[in-house]
GROMACS .gro file of C-alpha atoms in nm:
model
  450
    1MET     CA    1  11.341   8.473  13.835
    2VAL     CA    2  11.161   8.807  13.826
    3THR     CA    3  11.074   8.752  13.459
    4ILE     CA    4  10.944   8.400  13.529
    5PHE     CA    5  10.738   8.530  13.823
    6SER     CA    6  10.593   8.810  13.609
    7LEU     CA    7  10.494   8.568  13.334
    8ALA     CA    8  10.333   8.340  13.593
    9VAL     CA    9  10.123   8.630  13.727
   10ILE     CA   10  10.018   8.732  13.374
   11PHE     CA   11   9.923   8.373  13.291
   12SER     CA   12   9.724   8.342  13.615
   13VAL     CA   13   9.538   8.668  13.548
   14GLY     CA   14   9.453   8.553  13.195
   15THR     CA   15   9.332   8.216  13.324
   16LEU     CA   16   9.106   8.372  13.587
   17ILE     CA   17   8.954   8.614  13.336
   18TYR     CA   18   8.899   8.325  13.092
   19LYS     CA   19   8.715   8.143  13.372
   20LYS     CA   20   8.493   8.452  13.405
   21PHE     CA   21   8.628   8.584  13.733
   22ASN     CA   22   8.553   8.954  13.777
   23PRO     CA   23   8.809   9.124  13.546
   24GLN     CA   24   8.838   9.445  13.750
   25THR     CA   25   8.931   9.261  14.068
   26THR     CA   26   9.157   9.016  13.884
   27LEU     CA   27   9.355   9.288  13.705
   28LEU     CA   28   9.387   9.498  14.021
   29LEU     CA   29   9.514   9.198  14.215
   30GLY     CA   30   9.765   9.109  13.943
   31GLY     CA   31   9.898   9.464  13.934
   32ILE     CA   32   9.928   9.484  14.313
   33ILE     CA   33  10.113   9.150  14.328
   34MET     CA   34  10.367   9.260  14.066
   35MET     CA   35  10.423   9.597  14.236
   36ALA     CA   36  10.472   9.418  14.568
   37ALA     CA   37  10.719   9.177  14.405
   38ALA     CA   38  10.908   9.473  14.258
   39ILE     CA   39  10.946   9.622  14.608
   40ILE     CA   40  11.064   9.291  14.757
   41THR     CA   41  11.316   9.224  14.478
   42GLN     CA   42  11.415   9.593  14.461
   43THR     CA   43  11.361   9.605  14.085
   44GLY     CA   44  11.139   9.914  14.102
   45THR     CA   45  10.900  10.125  14.308
   46PRO     CA   46  10.531  10.203  14.245
   47LEU     CA   47  10.595  10.580  14.248
   48ALA     CA   48  10.894  10.798  14.173
   49GLU     CA   49  11.069  10.946  14.475
   50SER     CA   50  10.930  11.292  14.400
   51ALA     CA   51  10.571  11.160  14.411
   52SER     CA   52  10.618  10.902  14.687
   53SER     CA   53  10.421  10.909  15.011
   54GLY     CA   54  10.738  10.811  15.194
   55ASN     CA   55  10.659  10.440  15.211
   56SER     CA   56  10.687  10.205  14.912
   57TRP     CA   57  10.408   9.975  15.030
   58LEU     CA   58  10.171  10.264  15.082
   59ASP     CA   59  10.269  10.390  14.736
   60ILE     CA   60  10.091  10.092  14.579
   61PHE     CA   61   9.756  10.226  14.696
   62THR     CA   62   9.860  10.587  14.641
   63PHE     CA   63   9.920  10.494  14.277
   64ILE     CA   64   9.572  10.337  14.256
   65LYS     CA   65   9.424  10.655  14.404
   66ASN     CA   66   9.616  10.878  14.163
   67THR     CA   67   9.521  10.661  13.868
   68THR     CA   68   9.154  10.664  13.965
   69SER     CA   69   9.156  11.042  14.003
   70LYS     CA   70   9.331  11.100  13.671
   71THR     CA   71   9.118  10.848  13.479
   72VAL     CA   72   8.783  10.969  13.612
   73ALA     CA   73   8.873  11.330  13.532
   74GLY     CA   74   9.004  11.242  13.185
   75LEU     CA   75   8.909  10.936  12.982
   76GLY     CA   76   8.650  10.830  13.240
   77LEU     CA   77   8.458  11.155  13.203
   78ILE     CA   78   8.460  11.115  12.825
   79ILE     CA   79   8.326  10.761  12.852
   80MET     CA   80   8.054  10.863  13.098
   81ALA     CA   81   7.952  11.172  12.899
   82VAL     CA   82   7.930  10.990  12.566
   83GLY     CA   83   7.761  10.684  12.716
   84GLY     CA   84   7.497  10.906  12.874
   85PHE     CA   85   7.455  11.103  12.553
   86ALA     CA   86   7.402  10.787  12.348
   87LYS     CA   87   7.135  10.668  12.592
   88TYR     CA   88   6.960  11.006  12.593
   89MET     CA   89   6.961  11.021  12.211
   90ASP     CA   90   6.797  10.680  12.203
   91HIS     CA   91   6.547  10.783  12.471
   92ILE     CA   92   6.421  11.090  12.283
   93GLY     CA   93   6.419  10.908  11.949
   94ALA     CA   94   6.700  11.106  11.785
   95SER     CA   95   6.899  10.790  11.708
   96ARG     CA   96   6.592  10.644  11.543
   97ALA     CA   97   6.548  10.957  11.330
   98LEU     CA   98   6.911  10.938  11.214
   99VAL     CA   99   6.877  10.569  11.130
  100ASN     CA  100   6.556  10.617  10.932
  101ILE     CA  101   6.715  10.885  10.715
  102ALA     CA  102   7.044  10.703  10.668
  103LEU     CA  103   6.882  10.372  10.576
  104LYS     CA  104   6.739  10.502  10.248
  105PRO     CA  105   7.066  10.586  10.067
  106LEU     CA  106   7.252  10.300  10.234
  107GLY     CA  107   6.981  10.061  10.120
  108PHE     CA  108   7.128  10.079   9.768
  109PHE     CA  109   7.417   9.866   9.894
  110LYS     CA  110   7.303   9.507   9.875
  111SER     CA  111   7.529   9.389  10.159
  112PRO     CA  112   7.514   9.549  10.505
  113TYR     CA  113   7.866   9.413  10.560
  114LEU     CA  114   7.989   9.624  10.270
  115VAL     CA  115   7.849   9.932  10.446
  116MET     CA  116   8.021   9.811  10.762
  117ALA     CA  117   8.357   9.782  10.582
  118LEU     CA  118   8.314  10.127  10.427
  119GLY     CA  119   8.226  10.254  10.776
  120TYR     CA  120   8.570  10.146  10.893
  121ILE     CA  121   8.737  10.343  10.610
  122ILE     CA  122   8.533  10.654  10.697
  123GLY     CA  123   8.616  10.619  11.065
  124GLN     CA  124   8.988  10.577  10.997
  125LEU     CA  125   8.986  10.894  10.785
  126LEU     CA  126   8.806  11.079  11.065
  127ASN     CA  127   9.087  10.967  11.295
  128ILE     CA  128   9.317  11.210  11.115
  129PHE     CA  129   9.102  11.494  11.249
  130ILE     CA  130   8.996  11.330  11.577
  131PRO     CA  131   9.313  11.164  11.711
  132SER     CA  132   9.156  11.026  12.030
  133ALA     CA  133   9.079  10.656  11.979
  134SER     CA  134   8.827  10.649  12.263
  135GLY     CA  135   8.670  10.980  12.164
  136LEU     CA  136   8.628  10.881  11.800
  137GLY     CA  137   8.496  10.536  11.889
  138LEU     CA  138   8.237  10.679  12.125
  139LEU     CA  139   8.126  10.942  11.874
  140LEU     CA  140   8.076  10.668  11.614
  141MET     CA  141   7.877  10.465  11.867
  142VAL     CA  142   7.626  10.750  11.868
  143THR     CA  143   7.613  10.790  11.490
  144LEU     CA  144   7.735  10.486  11.294
  145TYR     CA  145   7.650  10.204  11.536
  146PRO     CA  146   7.266  10.231  11.527
  147ILE     CA  147   7.276  10.254  11.147
  148LEU     CA  148   7.482   9.937  11.109
  149VAL     CA  149   7.263   9.744  11.352
  150ARG     CA  150   6.944   9.845  11.172
  151LEU     CA  151   7.096   9.745  10.839
  152GLY     CA  152   7.133   9.390  10.972
  153VAL     CA  153   7.488   9.378  11.106
  154SER     CA  154   7.516   9.218  11.450
  155LYS     CA  155   7.594   9.428  11.756
  156MET     CA  156   7.932   9.262  11.799
  157SER     CA  157   8.029   9.315  11.434
  158ALA     CA  158   7.931   9.682  11.442
  159VAL     CA  159   8.123   9.742  11.765
  160ALA     CA  160   8.429   9.551  11.637
  161VAL     CA  161   8.455   9.775  11.332
  162ILE     CA  162   8.406  10.094  11.534
  163ALA     CA  163   8.660   9.981  11.795
  164THR     CA  164   8.930   9.959  11.526
  165THR     CA  165   8.865  10.286  11.342
  166ALA     CA  166   9.159  10.459  11.513
  167CYS     CA  167   9.396  10.163  11.507
  168LEU     CA  168   9.649  10.324  11.273
  169ASP     CA  169   9.692  10.643  11.480
  170LEU     CA  170   9.735  10.859  11.170
  171GLY     CA  171   9.803  11.224  11.105
  172PRO     CA  172   9.985  11.530  11.236
  173ALA     CA  173   9.746  11.553  11.533
  174SER     CA  174   9.855  11.214  11.671
  175GLY     CA  175  10.085  11.222  11.972
  176ASN     CA  176  10.261  10.901  11.868
  177ALA     CA  177  10.310  11.029  11.512
  178ASN     CA  178  10.460  11.354  11.641
  179LEU     CA  179  10.698  11.164  11.868
  180ALA     CA  180  10.803  10.932  11.585
  181ALA     CA  181  10.868  11.228  11.353
  182LYS     CA  182  11.065  11.417  11.618
  183THR     CA  183  11.273  11.112  11.708
  184ALA     CA  184  11.349  11.048  11.339
  185ASP     CA  185  11.434  11.419  11.293
  186LEU     CA  186  11.155  11.473  11.040
  187LEU     CA  187  10.875  11.726  11.005
  188VAL     CA  188  10.549  11.564  11.115
  189THR     CA  189  10.389  11.647  10.778
  190GLU     CA  190  10.684  11.483  10.599
  191TYR     CA  191  10.649  11.177  10.820
  192PHE     CA  192  10.275  11.158  10.748
  193PHE     CA  193  10.277  11.208  10.371
  194ASP     CA  194  10.605  11.036  10.277
  195TYR     CA  195  10.600  10.744  10.519
  196GLN     CA  196  10.269  10.689  10.700
  197LEU     CA  197  10.024  10.748  10.416
  198PRO     CA  198  10.149  10.488  10.163
  199VAL     CA  199  10.159  10.222  10.435
  200ALA     CA  200   9.822  10.333  10.576
  201VAL     CA  201   9.640  10.301  10.242
  202ALA     CA  202   9.741   9.936  10.198
  203THR     CA  203   9.673   9.858  10.564
  204MET     CA  204   9.329  10.025  10.564
  205LEU     CA  205   9.219   9.824  10.261
  206THR     CA  206   9.343   9.505  10.427
  207ILE     CA  207   9.149   9.579  10.747
  208ALA     CA  208   8.830   9.666  10.558
  209VAL     CA  209   8.842   9.342  10.355
  210LEU     CA  210   8.918   9.131  10.662
  211HIS     CA  211   8.633   9.290  10.858
  212PHE     CA  212   8.398   9.217  10.566
  213PHE     CA  213   8.472   8.845  10.575
  214VAL     CA  214   8.561   8.789  10.941
  215GLN     CA  215   8.252   8.954  11.089
  216GLN     CA  216   8.024   8.764  10.852
  217TRP     CA  217   8.189   8.439  10.961
  218PHE     CA  218   8.143   8.519  11.329
  219ASP     CA  219   7.780   8.619  11.275
  220ARG     CA  220   7.703   8.298  11.087
  221ARG     CA  221   7.871   8.094  11.359
  222ASP     CA  222   7.676   8.269  11.635
  223THR     CA  223   7.351   8.227  11.443
  224ASP     CA  224   7.414   7.854  11.402
  225LYS     CA  225   7.473   7.831  11.779
  226GLY     CA  226   7.156   8.027  11.850
  227GLN     CA  227   7.356   8.318  11.991
  228VAL     CA  228   7.181   8.587  11.790
  229ASP     CA  229   7.237   8.947  11.894
  230ILE     CA  230   6.934   9.133  12.022
  231GLN     CA  231   6.865   9.405  11.769
  232GLU     CA  232   6.782   9.761  11.856
  233GLU     CA  233   6.437   9.769  12.009
  234GLU     CA  234   6.164   9.941  11.815
  235THR     CA  235   6.017  10.244  11.983
  236THR     CA  236   5.691  10.429  11.956
  237VAL     CA  237   5.873  10.765  11.966
  238ALA     CA  238   5.822  10.951  11.638
  239PRO     CA  239   6.036  11.264  11.662
  240PRO     CA  240   6.064  11.532  11.393
  241LYS     CA  241   6.303  11.450  11.111
  242PHE     CA  242   6.544  11.726  11.214
  243TYR     CA  243   6.615  11.523  11.529
  244ALA     CA  244   6.847  11.319  11.308
  245LEU     CA  245   7.090  11.612  11.334
  246LEU     CA  246   7.115  11.593  11.715
  247PRO     CA  247   7.346  11.286  11.734
  248MET     CA  248   7.567  11.452  11.470
  249ILE     CA  249   7.628  11.773  11.668
  250PRO     CA  250   7.924  11.646  11.878
  251LEU     CA  251   8.102  11.504  11.572
  252ALA     CA  252   8.039  11.825  11.377
  253LEU     CA  253   8.175  12.040  11.661
  254ILE     CA  254   8.487  11.826  11.706
  255MET     CA  255   8.552  11.830  11.330
  256ALA     CA  256   8.489  12.204  11.292
  257PHE     CA  257   8.728  12.296  11.571
  258SER     CA  258   8.990  12.034  11.490
  259PRO     CA  259   9.355  12.149  11.484
  260MET     CA  260   9.358  12.036  11.121
  261LEU     CA  261   9.081  12.282  11.025
  262PHE     CA  262   9.037  12.565  11.275
  263THR     CA  263   9.286  12.645  11.548
  264ALA     CA  264   9.141  12.964  11.700
  265VAL     CA  265   8.891  12.775  11.916
  266LYS     CA  266   8.950  12.446  12.098
  267ILE     CA  267   8.676  12.208  12.202
  268ASP     CA  268   8.696  11.863  12.359
  269VAL     CA  269   8.459  11.567  12.343
  270VAL     CA  270   8.297  11.628  12.682
  271THR     CA  271   8.227  11.995  12.607
  272ALA     CA  272   8.077  11.896  12.272
  273MET     CA  273   7.854  11.645  12.451
  274PHE     CA  274   7.728  11.902  12.702
  275ILE     CA  275   7.650  12.150  12.424
  276SER     CA  276   7.462  11.880  12.234
  277ILE     CA  277   7.266  11.776  12.544
  278ALA     CA  278   7.165  12.139  12.598
  279VAL     CA  279   7.042  12.166  12.238
  280ALA     CA  280   6.852  11.837  12.271
  281MET     CA  281   6.687  11.953  12.594
  282LEU     CA  282   6.572  12.274  12.427
  283CYS     CA  283   6.421  12.073  12.142
  284GLU     CA  284   6.250  11.838  12.386
  285SER     CA  285   6.109  12.128  12.591
  286LYS     CA  286   5.928  12.250  12.281
  287ARG     CA  287   5.769  11.908  12.233
  288HIS     CA  288   5.698  11.790  12.588
  289GLY     CA  289   5.740  12.085  12.823
  290ALA     CA  290   6.002  12.171  13.082
  291ARG     CA  291   5.877  11.934  13.354
  292ASN     CA  292   5.921  11.625  13.140
  293VAL     CA  293   6.262  11.742  13.019
  294PHE     CA  294   6.383  11.792  13.375
  295LYS     CA  295   6.266  11.441  13.459
  296ASP     CA  296   6.407  11.273  13.147
  297ILE     CA  297   6.756  11.413  13.193
  298PHE     CA  298   6.807  11.152  13.464
  299VAL     CA  299   6.829  10.901  13.180
  300TYR     CA  300   7.159  11.073  13.099
  301PHE     CA  301   7.284  11.082  13.459
  302ASP     CA  302   7.187  10.721  13.531
  303SER     CA  303   7.370  10.604  13.220
  304MET     CA  304   7.680  10.798  13.326
  305GLY     CA  305   7.679  10.608  13.656
  306LYS     CA  306   7.643  10.275  13.476
  307GLN     CA  307   7.939  10.360  13.252
  308PHE     CA  308   8.152  10.434  13.557
  309ALA     CA  309   8.061  10.109  13.733
  310ARG     CA  310   8.112   9.879  13.434
  311VAL     CA  311   8.358  10.057  13.206
  312VAL     CA  312   8.570  10.319  13.384
  313THR     CA  313   8.659  10.081  13.667
  314LEU     CA  314   8.790   9.830  13.411
  315VAL     CA  315   9.010  10.099  13.254
  316ILE     CA  316   9.153  10.183  13.599
  317ALA     CA  317   9.217   9.817  13.678
  318GLY     CA  318   9.392   9.772  13.344
  319GLN     CA  319   9.620  10.068  13.414
  320VAL     CA  320   9.714   9.926  13.755
  321PHE     CA  321   9.797   9.590  13.595
  322ALA     CA  322  10.005   9.757  13.322
  323HIS     CA  323  10.195   9.963  13.580
  324GLY     CA  324  10.275   9.647  13.773
  325MET     CA  325  10.444   9.501  13.464
  326LYS     CA  326  10.637   9.822  13.411
  327VAL     CA  327  10.756   9.848  13.773
  328ILE     CA  328  10.873   9.488  13.793
  329GLY     CA  329  11.084   9.540  13.479
  330LEU     CA  330  10.939   9.266  13.255
  331LEU     CA  331  10.932   9.473  12.939
  332ASP     CA  332  11.277   9.621  13.001
  333SER     CA  333  11.419   9.270  13.021
  334VAL     CA  334  11.267   9.179  12.685
  335ILE     CA  335  11.398   9.499  12.524
  336ASN     CA  336  11.752   9.445  12.657
  337LEU     CA  337  11.748   9.090  12.521
  338ALA     CA  338  11.653   9.222  12.178
  339ILE     CA  339  11.925   9.488  12.180
  340ASN     CA  340  12.195   9.238  12.270
  341ALA     CA  341  12.095   8.997  11.995
  342SER     CA  342  12.307   9.018  11.679
  343ILE     CA  343  12.048   8.989  11.402
  344SER     CA  344  11.986   9.146  11.060
  345PRO     CA  345  11.812   9.486  11.026
  346SER     CA  346  11.489   9.333  10.892
  347LEU     CA  347  11.470   9.080  11.174
  348MET     CA  348  11.548   9.350  11.431
  349ILE     CA  349  11.257   9.562  11.300
  350ILE     CA  350  11.024   9.262  11.312
  351LEU     CA  351  11.143   9.176  11.663
  352MET     CA  352  11.085   9.534  11.786
  353VAL     CA  353  10.737   9.529  11.628
  354LEU     CA  354  10.659   9.203  11.810
  355ILE     CA  355  10.786   9.345  12.141
  356ILE     CA  356  10.579   9.663  12.117
  357THR     CA  357  10.277   9.458  12.005
  358LEU     CA  358  10.303   9.239  12.313
  359ALA     CA  359  10.353   9.545  12.534
  360ALA     CA  360  10.052   9.728  12.388
  361ILE     CA  361   9.824   9.425  12.434
  362LEU     CA  362   9.933   9.367  12.793
  363MET     CA  363   9.933   9.734  12.890
  364GLY     CA  364   9.612   9.822  12.707
  365SER     CA  365   9.777  10.131  12.559
  366GLY     CA  366   9.947  10.236  12.240
  367ASN     CA  367  10.101  10.550  12.384
  368ALA     CA  368  10.267  10.401  12.693
  369PRO     CA  369  10.490  10.140  12.522
  370PHE     CA  370  10.575  10.361  12.224
  371PHE     CA  371  10.667  10.658  12.442
  372SER     CA  372  10.880  10.423  12.652
  373PHE     CA  373  11.064  10.258  12.362
  374ALA     CA  374  11.091  10.538  12.102
  375ALA     CA  375  11.387  10.713  12.264
  376MET     CA  376  11.609  10.405  12.233
  377VAL     CA  377  11.524  10.338  11.866
  378PRO     CA  378  11.786  10.574  11.708
  379ASP     CA  379  12.066  10.394  11.896
  380ILE     CA  380  11.932  10.051  11.801
  381ALA     CA  381  11.886  10.158  11.438
  382ASN     CA  382  12.240  10.298  11.430
  383LYS     CA  383  12.382   9.970  11.561
  384VAL     CA  384  12.216   9.767  11.285
  385GLY     CA  385  12.288  10.030  11.018
  386ILE     CA  386  11.943  10.156  10.918
  387ASN     CA  387  11.753  10.485  10.920
  388ALA     CA  388  11.564  10.542  11.247
  389VAL     CA  389  11.233  10.606  11.068
  390ALA     CA  390  11.252  10.255  10.917
  391MET     CA  391  11.213  10.114  11.268
  392LEU     CA  392  11.003  10.388  11.424
  393MET     CA  393  10.716  10.381  11.174
  394PRO     CA  394  10.628  10.009  11.194
  395MET     CA  395  10.660  10.030  11.573
  396GLN     CA  396  10.433  10.336  11.589
  397LEU     CA  397  10.169  10.174  11.369
  398ALA     CA  398  10.199   9.844  11.557
  399SER     CA  399  10.134  10.014  11.891
  400GLY     CA  400   9.797  10.141  11.771
  401ILE     CA  401   9.703   9.819  11.592
  402ALA     CA  402   9.792   9.601  11.891
  403ARG     CA  403   9.599   9.832  12.123
  404SER     CA  404   9.286   9.730  11.931
  405MET     CA  405   9.345   9.366  12.033
  406SER     CA  406   9.365   9.440  12.405
  407PRO     CA  407   9.051   9.388  12.617
  408ILE     CA  408   9.172   9.645  12.872
  409THR     CA  409   9.245   9.935  12.638
  410GLY     CA  410   9.029  10.244  12.681
  411ALA     CA  411   8.873  10.250  12.334
  412ILE     CA  412   8.777   9.880  12.342
  413VAL     CA  413   8.631   9.902  12.691
  414ALA     CA  414   8.447  10.225  12.612
  415VAL     CA  415   8.265  10.113  12.296
  416ALA     CA  416   8.192   9.772  12.448
  417GLY     CA  417   8.038   9.945  12.747
  418VAL     CA  418   7.804  10.157  12.532
  419ALA     CA  419   7.688   9.848  12.341
  420ASP     CA  420   7.674   9.641  12.663
  421VAL     CA  421   7.898   9.365  12.527
  422SER     CA  422   8.206   9.201  12.678
  423PRO     CA  423   8.539   9.360  12.578
  424PHE     CA  424   8.697   9.015  12.609
  425GLU     CA  425   8.453   8.877  12.353
  426LEU     CA  426   8.499   9.187  12.139
  427VAL     CA  427   8.874   9.140  12.091
  428LYS     CA  428   8.805   8.796  11.945
  429ARG     CA  429   8.635   8.986  11.664
  430THR     CA  430   8.912   9.244  11.621
  431ALA     CA  431   9.209   9.005  11.646
  432ILE     CA  432   9.216   8.867  11.290
  433PRO     CA  433   9.179   9.204  11.111
  434MET     CA  434   9.445   9.351  11.340
  435ILE     CA  435   9.688   9.061  11.286
  436GLY     CA  436   9.643   9.112  10.913
  437ALA     CA  437   9.706   9.484  10.962
  438LEU     CA  438  10.027   9.410  11.155
  439ILE     CA  439  10.160   9.188  10.879
  440VAL     CA  440  10.078   9.432  10.598
  441SER     CA  441  10.193   9.746  10.779
  442THR     CA  442  10.524   9.586  10.880
  443ALA     CA  443  10.586   9.447  10.531
  444MET     CA  444  10.505   9.781  10.367
  445SER     CA  445  10.724   9.964  10.619
  446LEU     CA  446  11.016   9.736  10.535
  447ILE     CA  447  10.967   9.800  10.164
  448ILE     CA  448  10.948  10.179  10.206
  449GLY     CA  449  11.196  10.222  10.487
  450LEU     CA  450  11.481   9.990  10.390
   0.00000   0.00000   0.00000
């Protein structure tokens, strides 16, 4: 009955969002209802006993408070800082300077969609050095996005490609990859080079090709319907050519001080943004004087507020909804059903991939379901007579791929917020490439692992 009730709540939430009810309110309500049902049926509590306020019903709102605090201080701050930075770069003309310089060499490619597909490959390679899906996506929204739009790719196509650049969660810096390697009793470098990399190459090519064709199809369809994206507005600002370097500073700093390159100094996305804003303000003070710079910086602060209202609140609501599913025990019921089924090793791997895919889409996270399920994989693999890595790797890759099909995941919401497009419309663009990626990555994992 609890499972049926949970599915009914999920279906109702999806229906309301489809009918364009406010998604933040809808997701919050769905999460609260499931947490309340968990208390009534005694299947779970919103908070662990050590963190409880002393009353389970009050814990529902304590969890919302804790989630808001944690999100605003973490991912929310990144989203606000990068969103403000992107707006400020556009305001001072730095984005325009970068586009003007980049357009000349990229103009040799006859198809802007080919550049878009290559942009995905570049972004996925950068993910090895910048493991944060949201951080990488937002950095590319400052650099790659305006270039793609000026080349003639629609806003939605450009955002769809950028939103999926970290879908494979590759490299030794990835938390999921480290957990998978540890659980399989492998060195993380061995896991990356011997297992992840061969699968990743085939999957990356599949995603790039699918983006090339799928985004063109969507753009043609929208054009036929008269739903043409508004292109980047032309501006009268004519900054010096060296302003093209300003949007690149955060990416350069993050790359330079990546754990893969230089470990003595650590720098995060928000710090890189603040450094870059300071450099931009110094450049602007030379051109327009201190008074104008002090006034224009409110462009940055106002954009940060807009990102909080439209984007960060959606991330918080999605986390509350995901926690409701976890507390009520829906996903545990599905996992237990899979464990008790007597099926072949290949089918068990496929079933576990499907389960973690569903969990990642509903929870809006790749980390949460994989961290929850990884510990039980060695026992399951032992029961069906296969090596643990054969099951762990397709599950780990699936968690990141499926995350890119969820309209409530941080990376999707963040890049959609910067471009001012709907995350629910955006996942329609990412779904087909990601489904293709799931099929190829699972098939390749079966070939390599079994």
